[in-house]
Short mmCIF file of C-alpha atoms in Angstrom, two decimals:
data_model
loop_
_atom_site.label_atom_id
_atom_site.label_comp_id
_atom_site.label_asym_id
_atom_site.label_seq_id
_atom_site.Cartn_x
_atom_site.Cartn_y
_atom_site.Cartn_z
CA MET R 144 1.98 -0.79 -17.16
CA TYR R 145 5.46 0.14 -15.96
CA PRO R 146 6.49 -0.49 -12.30
CA SER R 147 6.74 3.26 -11.65
CA GLU R 148 3.22 3.73 -13.00
CA LYS R 149 1.91 0.93 -10.81
CA GLU R 150 3.52 2.50 -7.75
CA SER R 151 2.07 5.93 -8.57
CA LEU R 152 -1.33 4.37 -9.21
CA ARG R 153 -1.23 2.49 -5.90
CA ARG R 154 -0.42 5.67 -3.99
CA PHE R 155 -3.11 7.67 -5.78
CA LEU R 156 -5.75 4.98 -5.26
CA ALA R 157 -4.78 4.58 -1.60
CA ILE R 158 -5.21 8.32 -0.93
CA TYR R 159 -8.37 8.64 -3.04
CA ILE R 160 -10.11 5.53 -1.71
CA PHE R 161 -9.17 6.22 1.92
CA SER R 162 -10.36 9.84 1.79
CA THR R 163 -13.54 8.92 -0.13
CA PHE R 164 -14.50 6.09 2.19
CA PHE R 165 -13.70 8.25 5.20
CA LEU R 166 -16.18 10.86 3.96
CA ILE R 167 -18.72 8.15 3.10
CA ALA R 168 -18.31 6.61 6.56
CA VAL R 169 -18.75 9.96 8.33
CA GLY R 170 -21.77 10.79 6.18
CA SER R 171 -23.27 7.32 6.74
CA ILE R 172 -22.86 7.56 10.50
CA ILE R 173 -24.50 10.99 10.59
CA PHE R 174 -27.35 9.85 8.35
CA TYR R 175 -27.88 6.62 10.31
CA ARG R 176 -27.97 8.41 13.65
CA TYR R 177 -30.38 11.01 12.26
CA SER R 178 -32.66 8.35 10.72
CA PHE R 179 -32.47 6.16 13.83
CA HIS R 180 -33.48 9.05 16.07
CA ARG R 181 -36.36 9.86 13.74
CA ILE R 182 -37.60 6.26 14.03
CA ILE R 183 -37.29 6.37 17.82
CA ASP R 184 -38.97 9.78 17.97
CA TYR R 185 -41.87 8.45 15.89
CA GLN R 186 -42.25 5.46 18.20
CA ASN R 187 -42.05 7.77 21.23
CA GLU R 188 -44.81 9.92 19.77
CA THR R 189 -46.92 6.81 19.16
CA LEU R 190 -46.29 5.74 22.77
CA LYS R 191 -47.31 9.21 23.97
CA ILE R 192 -50.60 9.10 22.01
CA LYS R 193 -51.46 5.66 23.36
CA THR R 194 -50.55 6.69 26.90
CA ALA R 195 -52.87 9.70 26.65
CA LEU R 196 -55.76 7.29 26.09
CA ILE R 197 -55.48 6.10 29.66
CA ARG R 198 -56.60 9.52 30.89
CA SER R 199 -60.04 9.09 29.37
CA LYS R 200 -60.23 5.51 30.65
CA LEU R 201 -59.30 6.62 34.19
CA HIS R 202 -61.90 9.39 33.93
CA ASP R 203 -64.53 6.81 33.04
CA LEU R 204 -63.46 4.61 35.96
CA HIS R 205 -63.41 7.63 38.29
CA THR R 206 -67.02 8.46 37.47
CA SER R 207 -68.16 4.83 37.28
CA THR R 208 -70.66 3.49 39.83
CA GLU R 209 -69.55 -0.08 39.39
CA THR R 210 -68.48 -1.86 42.54
CA LYS R 211 -65.70 -3.69 40.67
CA LEU R 212 -63.35 -1.74 38.45
CA LEU R 213 -61.12 -3.36 35.82
CA TYR R 214 -57.64 -1.95 35.20
CA PRO R 215 -57.57 -0.20 31.81
CA VAL R 216 -55.36 -1.99 29.28
CA ILE R 217 -53.98 -0.15 26.25
CA GLU R 218 -53.09 -2.39 23.31
CA GLY R 219 -49.38 -2.46 22.48
CA ILE R 220 -48.15 -0.83 25.69
CA HIS R 221 -47.84 -1.52 29.42
CA THR R 222 -48.75 1.08 32.04
CA ALA R 223 -48.16 1.72 35.72
CA LEU R 224 -49.93 4.30 37.95
CA TYR R 225 -48.23 6.43 40.63
CA ASP R 226 -49.64 8.87 43.21
CA VAL R 227 -48.51 12.42 43.86
CA ASP R 228 -45.74 11.17 46.16
CA ARG R 229 -44.46 8.84 43.40
CA ASN R 230 -45.66 5.74 45.16
CA TYR R 231 -46.63 2.80 42.95
CA LEU R 232 -50.40 2.25 42.93
CA ILE R 233 -51.23 -0.36 40.31
CA GLY R 234 -50.43 -1.39 36.75
CA ASP R 235 -49.89 -4.28 34.39
CA PHE R 236 -46.12 -3.98 34.98
CA LYS R 237 -43.74 -2.27 37.43
CA PRO R 238 -40.68 -0.45 36.02
CA GLU R 239 -37.37 -1.22 37.69
CA LYS R 240 -36.22 2.38 37.36
CA ILE R 241 -38.01 5.59 36.46
CA GLU R 242 -36.25 8.71 35.19
CA TRP R 243 -38.55 11.25 36.85
CA HIS R 244 -36.71 14.18 35.23
CA ASN R 245 -37.36 12.93 31.67
CA ASP R 246 -40.56 12.56 29.69
CA PHE R 247 -39.01 9.84 27.48
CA TRP R 248 -36.15 7.43 27.98
CA GLN R 249 -34.84 4.14 26.70
CA ALA R 250 -33.72 1.12 28.68
CA GLY R 251 -32.66 -2.05 26.92
CA ASP R 252 -35.05 -2.87 24.11
CA LYS R 253 -37.95 -0.78 25.50
CA LEU R 254 -39.12 2.81 25.29
CA TYR R 255 -40.60 4.56 28.35
CA HIS R 256 -42.84 7.60 28.73
CA ARG R 257 -43.88 9.57 31.82
CA TYR R 258 -47.32 11.20 31.56
CA GLU R 259 -48.54 13.68 34.19
CA MET R 260 -52.28 13.63 35.06
CA HIS R 261 -54.21 16.87 35.53
CA PRO R 262 -56.61 16.62 37.26
CA TYR R 263 -56.02 13.45 39.26
CA TYR R 264 -58.35 10.49 38.76
CA LEU R 265 -58.48 7.68 41.33
CA GLY R 266 -55.48 9.22 43.04
CA THR R 267 -53.28 8.86 39.96
CA ALA R 268 -50.80 11.69 39.43
CA THR R 269 -48.38 10.02 36.99
CA VAL R 270 -48.70 7.32 34.37
CA VAL R 271 -45.55 5.49 33.27
CA SER R 272 -45.89 3.55 30.03
CA ALA R 273 -43.54 1.21 28.18
CA ALA R 274 -43.46 -0.40 24.75
CA PRO R 275 -40.90 -2.63 23.01
CA ILE R 276 -38.84 -0.97 20.31
CA ASP R 277 -40.10 -1.94 16.86
CA GLU R 278 -36.95 -3.27 15.15
CA THR R 279 -38.57 -3.62 11.72
CA PRO R 280 -37.91 -0.05 10.46
CA ILE R 281 -34.42 -0.14 11.98
CA HIS R 282 -33.57 -3.35 10.13
CA ALA R 283 -35.02 -1.86 6.95
CA LEU R 284 -32.79 1.21 7.43
CA GLN R 285 -29.71 -0.98 7.93
CA THR R 286 -30.53 -3.00 4.81
CA LYS R 287 -30.93 0.13 2.71
CA MET R 288 -27.65 1.53 4.01
CA ALA R 289 -25.83 -1.73 3.28
CA ILE R 290 -27.14 -1.71 -0.31
CA ALA R 291 -26.20 1.96 -0.64
CA PHE R 292 -22.69 1.19 0.69
CA VAL R 293 -22.18 -1.59 -1.87
CA LEU R 294 -23.37 0.66 -4.70
CA ALA R 295 -21.16 3.49 -3.43
CA THR R 296 -18.19 1.10 -3.32
CA LEU R 297 -18.75 0.07 -6.93
CA PHE R 298 -19.17 3.70 -7.96
CA VAL R 299 -15.98 4.73 -6.12
CA ALA R 300 -14.07 1.83 -7.73
CA LEU R 301 -15.19 2.83 -11.23
CA VAL R 302 -14.42 6.51 -10.63
CA ALA R 303 -11.05 5.60 -9.08
CA ARG R 304 -10.16 3.51 -12.13
CA TRP R 305 -11.16 6.31 -14.49
CA LEU R 306 -9.36 9.00 -12.48
CA GLY R 307 -6.30 6.75 -12.10
CA ARG R 308 -5.96 6.34 -15.86
CA LEU R 309 -6.57 10.05 -16.37
CA PHE R 310 -4.01 10.87 -13.68
CA LEU R 311 -1.38 8.52 -15.16
CA ALA R 312 -1.90 9.43 -18.80
CA PRO R 313 0.80 12.18 -18.90
CA VAL R 314 3.22 9.97 -16.94
CA HIS R 315 2.52 7.02 -19.23
CA ASN R 316 3.10 9.13 -22.34
CA ALA R 317 6.35 10.51 -20.93
CA ILE R 318 7.62 7.02 -20.03
CA GLN R 319 6.66 5.72 -23.47
CA LEU R 320 8.60 8.56 -25.09
CA LEU R 321 11.59 7.81 -22.87
CA ASP R 322 11.30 4.10 -23.60
CA ARG R 323 11.12 4.76 -27.34
CA PHE R 324 14.14 7.07 -27.07
CA ILE R 325 16.12 4.37 -25.23
CA LYS R 326 15.18 1.78 -27.86
CA ASP R 327 16.24 4.07 -30.70
CA THR R 328 19.45 5.06 -28.89
CA THR R 329 20.29 1.44 -28.16
CA HIS R 330 19.78 0.53 -31.80
CA GLU R 331 21.95 3.41 -33.01
CA LEU R 332 24.76 2.63 -30.49
CA ASN R 333 25.11 -0.98 -31.55
CA THR R 334 27.01 -0.49 -34.80
CA PRO R 335 29.52 2.22 -33.73
CA ILE R 336 30.37 0.44 -30.46
CA SER R 337 30.92 -2.87 -32.25
CA THR R 338 33.06 -1.08 -34.85
CA ILE R 339 35.21 0.62 -32.20
CA LEU R 340 35.79 -2.59 -30.24
CA THR R 341 36.58 -4.59 -33.40
CA ASN R 342 39.05 -2.00 -34.63
CA ILE R 343 40.76 -1.82 -31.24
CA GLU R 344 41.43 -5.57 -31.40
CA LEU R 345 42.55 -5.23 -35.02
CA PHE R 346 44.85 -2.33 -34.12
CA LYS R 347 46.42 -4.42 -31.35
CA SER R 348 47.14 -7.29 -33.73
CA LEU R 349 48.55 -5.00 -36.43
CA HIS R 350 50.64 -2.88 -34.05
CA PRO R 351 51.77 -5.08 -31.15
CA GLN R 352 54.25 -2.43 -30.02
CA LEU R 353 51.36 -0.08 -29.17
CA GLN R 354 49.39 -2.53 -27.04
CA LYS R 355 50.67 -0.99 -23.83
CA SER R 356 50.27 2.60 -24.93
CA GLU R 357 48.32 4.82 -22.56
CA GLU R 358 46.25 6.33 -25.38
CA LEU R 359 45.06 2.97 -26.67
CA ARG R 360 44.31 1.87 -23.13
CA ARG R 361 42.12 4.92 -22.54
CA ILE R 362 40.21 4.24 -25.75
CA GLU R 363 39.74 0.61 -24.73
CA ILE R 364 38.44 1.53 -21.24
CA ALA R 365 36.06 4.17 -22.62
CA SER R 366 34.82 1.74 -25.26
CA GLY R 367 34.29 -0.91 -22.61
CA ARG R 368 32.24 1.54 -20.58
CA LEU R 369 30.13 2.39 -23.63
CA SER R 370 29.71 -1.32 -24.30
CA ARG R 371 28.42 -1.93 -20.75
CA ILE R 372 25.95 0.96 -21.04
CA TYR R 373 24.74 -0.49 -24.33
CA ASP R 374 24.44 -3.96 -22.75
CA ASP R 375 22.39 -2.55 -19.86
CA LEU R 376 20.04 -0.71 -22.19
CA ALA R 377 19.66 -3.76 -24.43
CA TYR R 378 19.09 -6.00 -21.40
CA LEU R 379 16.26 -3.78 -20.15
CA GLN R 380 14.61 -3.74 -23.57
CA LEU R 381 14.87 -7.48 -24.21
CA ASN R 382 14.69 -8.80 -20.65
CA HIS R 383 11.03 -9.87 -20.88
CA GLN R 384 11.27 -11.07 -24.50
CA ARG R 385 14.45 -13.09 -24.70
CA ARG R 386 14.49 -16.77 -23.95
CA ARG R 387 16.74 -17.63 -21.03
CA ARG R 388 18.97 -20.67 -21.18
CA ILE R 389 19.14 -22.02 -17.65
CA GLU R 390 22.30 -24.03 -16.96
CA PRO R 391 24.73 -24.70 -14.08
CA ILE R 392 26.94 -21.63 -13.61
CA ASP R 393 30.24 -21.88 -11.73
CA PHE R 394 30.26 -18.51 -9.98
CA SER R 395 33.90 -18.84 -8.98
CA ALA R 396 35.11 -19.17 -12.57
CA LEU R 397 32.67 -16.49 -13.78
CA SER R 398 33.77 -14.07 -11.03
CA LYS R 399 37.44 -14.51 -12.00
CA GLU R 400 36.55 -13.84 -15.64
CA ARG R 401 34.62 -10.66 -14.81
CA LEU R 402 37.32 -9.43 -12.42
CA ALA R 403 39.87 -9.81 -15.20
CA TYR R 404 37.59 -7.73 -17.43
CA PHE R 405 37.44 -4.91 -14.84
CA ALA R 406 41.13 -5.12 -13.93
CA PRO R 407 42.29 -2.36 -16.36
CA MET R 408 39.70 0.08 -15.00
CA MET R 409 40.66 -0.69 -11.40
CA GLU R 410 44.33 -0.34 -12.22
CA ARG R 411 43.80 2.99 -13.94
CA ARG R 412 41.94 4.39 -10.90
CA GLY R 413 44.57 2.99 -8.55
CA LEU R 414 42.10 0.73 -6.75
CA GLN R 415 43.30 -2.16 -4.61
CA LEU R 416 41.45 -5.42 -5.20
CA GLU R 417 41.06 -8.13 -2.60
CA SER R 418 39.32 -11.27 -3.77
CA GLU R 419 38.41 -14.33 -1.75
CA LEU R 420 36.72 -16.87 -4.00
CA ALA R 421 36.16 -19.98 -1.87
CA GLY R 422 35.02 -23.22 -3.46
CA HIS R 423 33.00 -23.43 -6.64
CA PRO R 424 29.37 -22.53 -5.84
CA VAL R 425 27.13 -23.53 -8.71
CA ARG R 426 23.73 -21.96 -9.43
CA GLN R 427 21.14 -22.77 -12.08
CA MET R 428 20.97 -19.50 -14.03
CA ASP R 429 21.17 -17.97 -17.46
CA ARG R 430 24.82 -17.11 -18.09
CA GLU R 431 24.02 -13.61 -19.36
CA ASP R 432 22.01 -12.91 -16.20
CA ALA R 433 24.81 -14.20 -13.96
CA ALA R 434 27.44 -12.12 -15.77
CA LYS R 435 25.20 -9.04 -15.72
CA LEU R 436 24.69 -9.49 -11.97
CA ILE R 437 28.45 -9.52 -11.25
CA ASP R 438 29.29 -6.82 -13.80
CA ASN R 439 26.84 -4.27 -12.44
CA LEU R 440 27.94 -4.81 -8.85
CA LEU R 441 31.60 -4.44 -9.82
CA SER R 442 30.87 -1.45 -12.08
CA ASN R 443 29.13 0.39 -9.23
CA ALA R 444 31.97 -0.39 -6.84
CA VAL R 445 34.57 0.93 -9.32
CA LYS R 446 32.48 3.99 -10.23
CA TYR R 447 31.80 5.17 -6.68
CA THR R 448 35.20 4.38 -5.13
CA GLN R 449 37.66 7.26 -5.09
CA PRO R 450 41.11 6.74 -6.66
CA GLY R 451 43.38 4.90 -4.25
CA GLY R 452 40.47 3.14 -2.55
CA SER R 453 39.86 -0.57 -2.21
CA ILE R 454 37.34 -3.17 -3.37
CA ARG R 455 36.85 -6.52 -1.67
CA VAL R 456 35.10 -9.41 -3.43
CA LYS R 457 34.11 -12.44 -1.38
CA LEU R 458 32.39 -15.56 -2.68
CA ASP R 459 31.36 -18.69 -0.82
CA ARG R 460 28.60 -21.27 -0.94
CA LYS R 461 26.18 -18.91 0.81
CA GLU R 462 26.63 -15.56 -0.89
CA LEU R 463 28.53 -13.18 -3.13
CA SER R 464 29.55 -9.90 -1.52
CA ILE R 465 31.29 -6.87 -3.02
CA GLU R 466 32.50 -4.20 -0.59
CA ASP R 467 34.08 -0.87 -1.47
CA SER R 468 35.58 2.07 0.40
CA GLY R 469 33.69 4.55 -1.74
CA ILE R 470 31.47 7.54 -1.05
CA GLY R 471 28.67 5.51 0.58
CA MET R 472 25.13 6.80 0.98
CA ASP R 473 22.58 7.63 3.66
CA GLU R 474 19.39 5.69 4.45
CA LYS R 475 17.16 7.93 2.33
CA ILE R 476 19.21 7.28 -0.81
CA LYS R 477 19.69 3.59 0.01
CA SER R 478 15.91 3.04 -0.01
CA ARG R 479 15.73 4.25 -3.62
CA VAL R 480 19.01 2.98 -5.00
CA THR R 481 17.38 0.04 -6.85
CA ASP R 482 14.86 2.31 -8.62
CA ARG R 483 15.31 2.57 -12.37
CA PHE R 484 17.17 5.71 -13.54
CA PHE R 485 18.03 6.72 -9.95
CA ARG R 486 21.63 7.76 -9.35
CA ALA R 487 23.10 8.25 -5.90
CA ASP R 488 25.71 10.70 -7.23
CA ARG R 489 24.91 12.87 -10.26
CA SER R 490 28.59 13.66 -10.78
CA GLU R 491 29.21 10.08 -11.91
CA GLY R 492 28.18 8.79 -15.32
CA GLY R 493 25.63 6.19 -16.17
CA PHE R 494 21.85 6.03 -16.35
CA GLY R 495 21.06 4.62 -12.92
CA LEU R 496 20.32 1.17 -14.32
CA GLY R 497 22.90 -1.05 -12.61
CA LEU R 498 21.25 -1.91 -9.30
CA ASN R 499 17.81 -1.90 -10.89
CA ILE R 500 18.96 -4.70 -13.21
CA VAL R 501 20.56 -6.49 -10.24
CA LYS R 502 17.26 -6.27 -8.36
CA GLU R 503 15.33 -7.69 -11.33
CA ILE R 504 17.75 -10.62 -11.65
CA VAL R 505 17.70 -11.29 -7.90
CA ASP R 506 13.89 -11.28 -7.83
CA PHE R 507 13.62 -13.48 -10.92
CA TYR R 508 15.82 -16.22 -9.44
CA GLY R 509 14.49 -15.95 -5.88
CA LEU R 510 17.75 -14.66 -4.41
CA ARG R 511 18.22 -12.07 -1.68
CA LEU R 512 19.79 -8.64 -2.04
CA ASP R 513 21.16 -6.75 0.99
CA ILE R 514 22.81 -3.35 0.84
CA GLU R 515 24.81 -1.95 3.76
CA SER R 516 26.18 1.54 3.36
CA LYS R 517 27.44 4.47 5.38
CA LYS R 518 28.06 7.87 3.87
CA GLY R 519 31.78 8.61 3.58
CA VAL R 520 32.75 5.07 4.61
CA GLY R 521 31.66 2.74 1.82
CA THR R 522 29.08 0.24 0.62
CA LYS R 523 28.72 -3.52 0.89
CA VAL R 524 26.31 -5.38 -1.38
CA ARG R 525 25.50 -9.02 -0.67
CA VAL R 526 23.63 -11.44 -2.93
CA SER R 527 22.58 -14.50 -0.93
CA TRP R 528 21.70 -17.71 -2.75
CA GLU R 529 18.80 -18.37 -0.39
CA LYS R 530 16.20 -15.88 0.86
#
């Protein structure tokens, strides 16, 4: 899967999963509250039925001729009797607080019920009953919801995977077509570019008097630009297949070599070059990667600097920096400038591969890439040896 596909898939899955789980969470909360209240209502109704039994028991005591009366006990609940003035008479418990305006209420882990007596027996006008909440059905409900949540998660994951592939199928096909086109183009460019460059060198050797001719110089610069485009395309195609040869690379010597390569292009555009190559920093890298890193940074600096501008190259034991006085860019463009095929300025040539390749090389070797830019002022790119 290509990086762009992975990014699109991550965004799609993030939106889909977040919205789906949000709906599931809202639905689960509503269902749980509804089911919980049904359980409590059922237990309240049971408490009400048991409390009503005390009326018949009080009636029996009221009409009893026994000299000693036993307080009626209802299995599973506690009761307390109150007179018409709401004074406590007797009971097997005494509530701390009674909500006289409610028939049912809950306090802590107990349910309470207020039952009015008509007519009064033994001076009792109100019966207050209490029973502990039965947690068994509530725990059963929570267990079922947890199982349902796990199953829903698995279902959402499977659907998300299926929808993600369905969603990315057109993008994947388009990228494959583009990738195949680039491979075919790269293959077709190889022979003519090699032929042009070889014949330029041959022409120079056969006609030394024409080496400084403006026409030949233009052909050489254009051919060099084609060669770099070909190298970038070939690098992208073979980057994950070729075997790197890691060796000590003297970045000072390599930078001088690459600056000499770009000198004709800079001279033709009237660019002033300032180079400060201090010491001989050595890094363990593949030489092609190191050269590609410097070339793409210099190529971008030359491409986006207006004629008469300046380029400053600085190298020390900590970092390599290339600064230009070019067109610059704003923050929105800067955040995307390392994306493959993205170009900050459509008026300039190229495929938008340079900084993407730089980013891949930097990430592969554990380096650090920093880009500072201001529109209309210029850009400074720094590659630090340590993150």
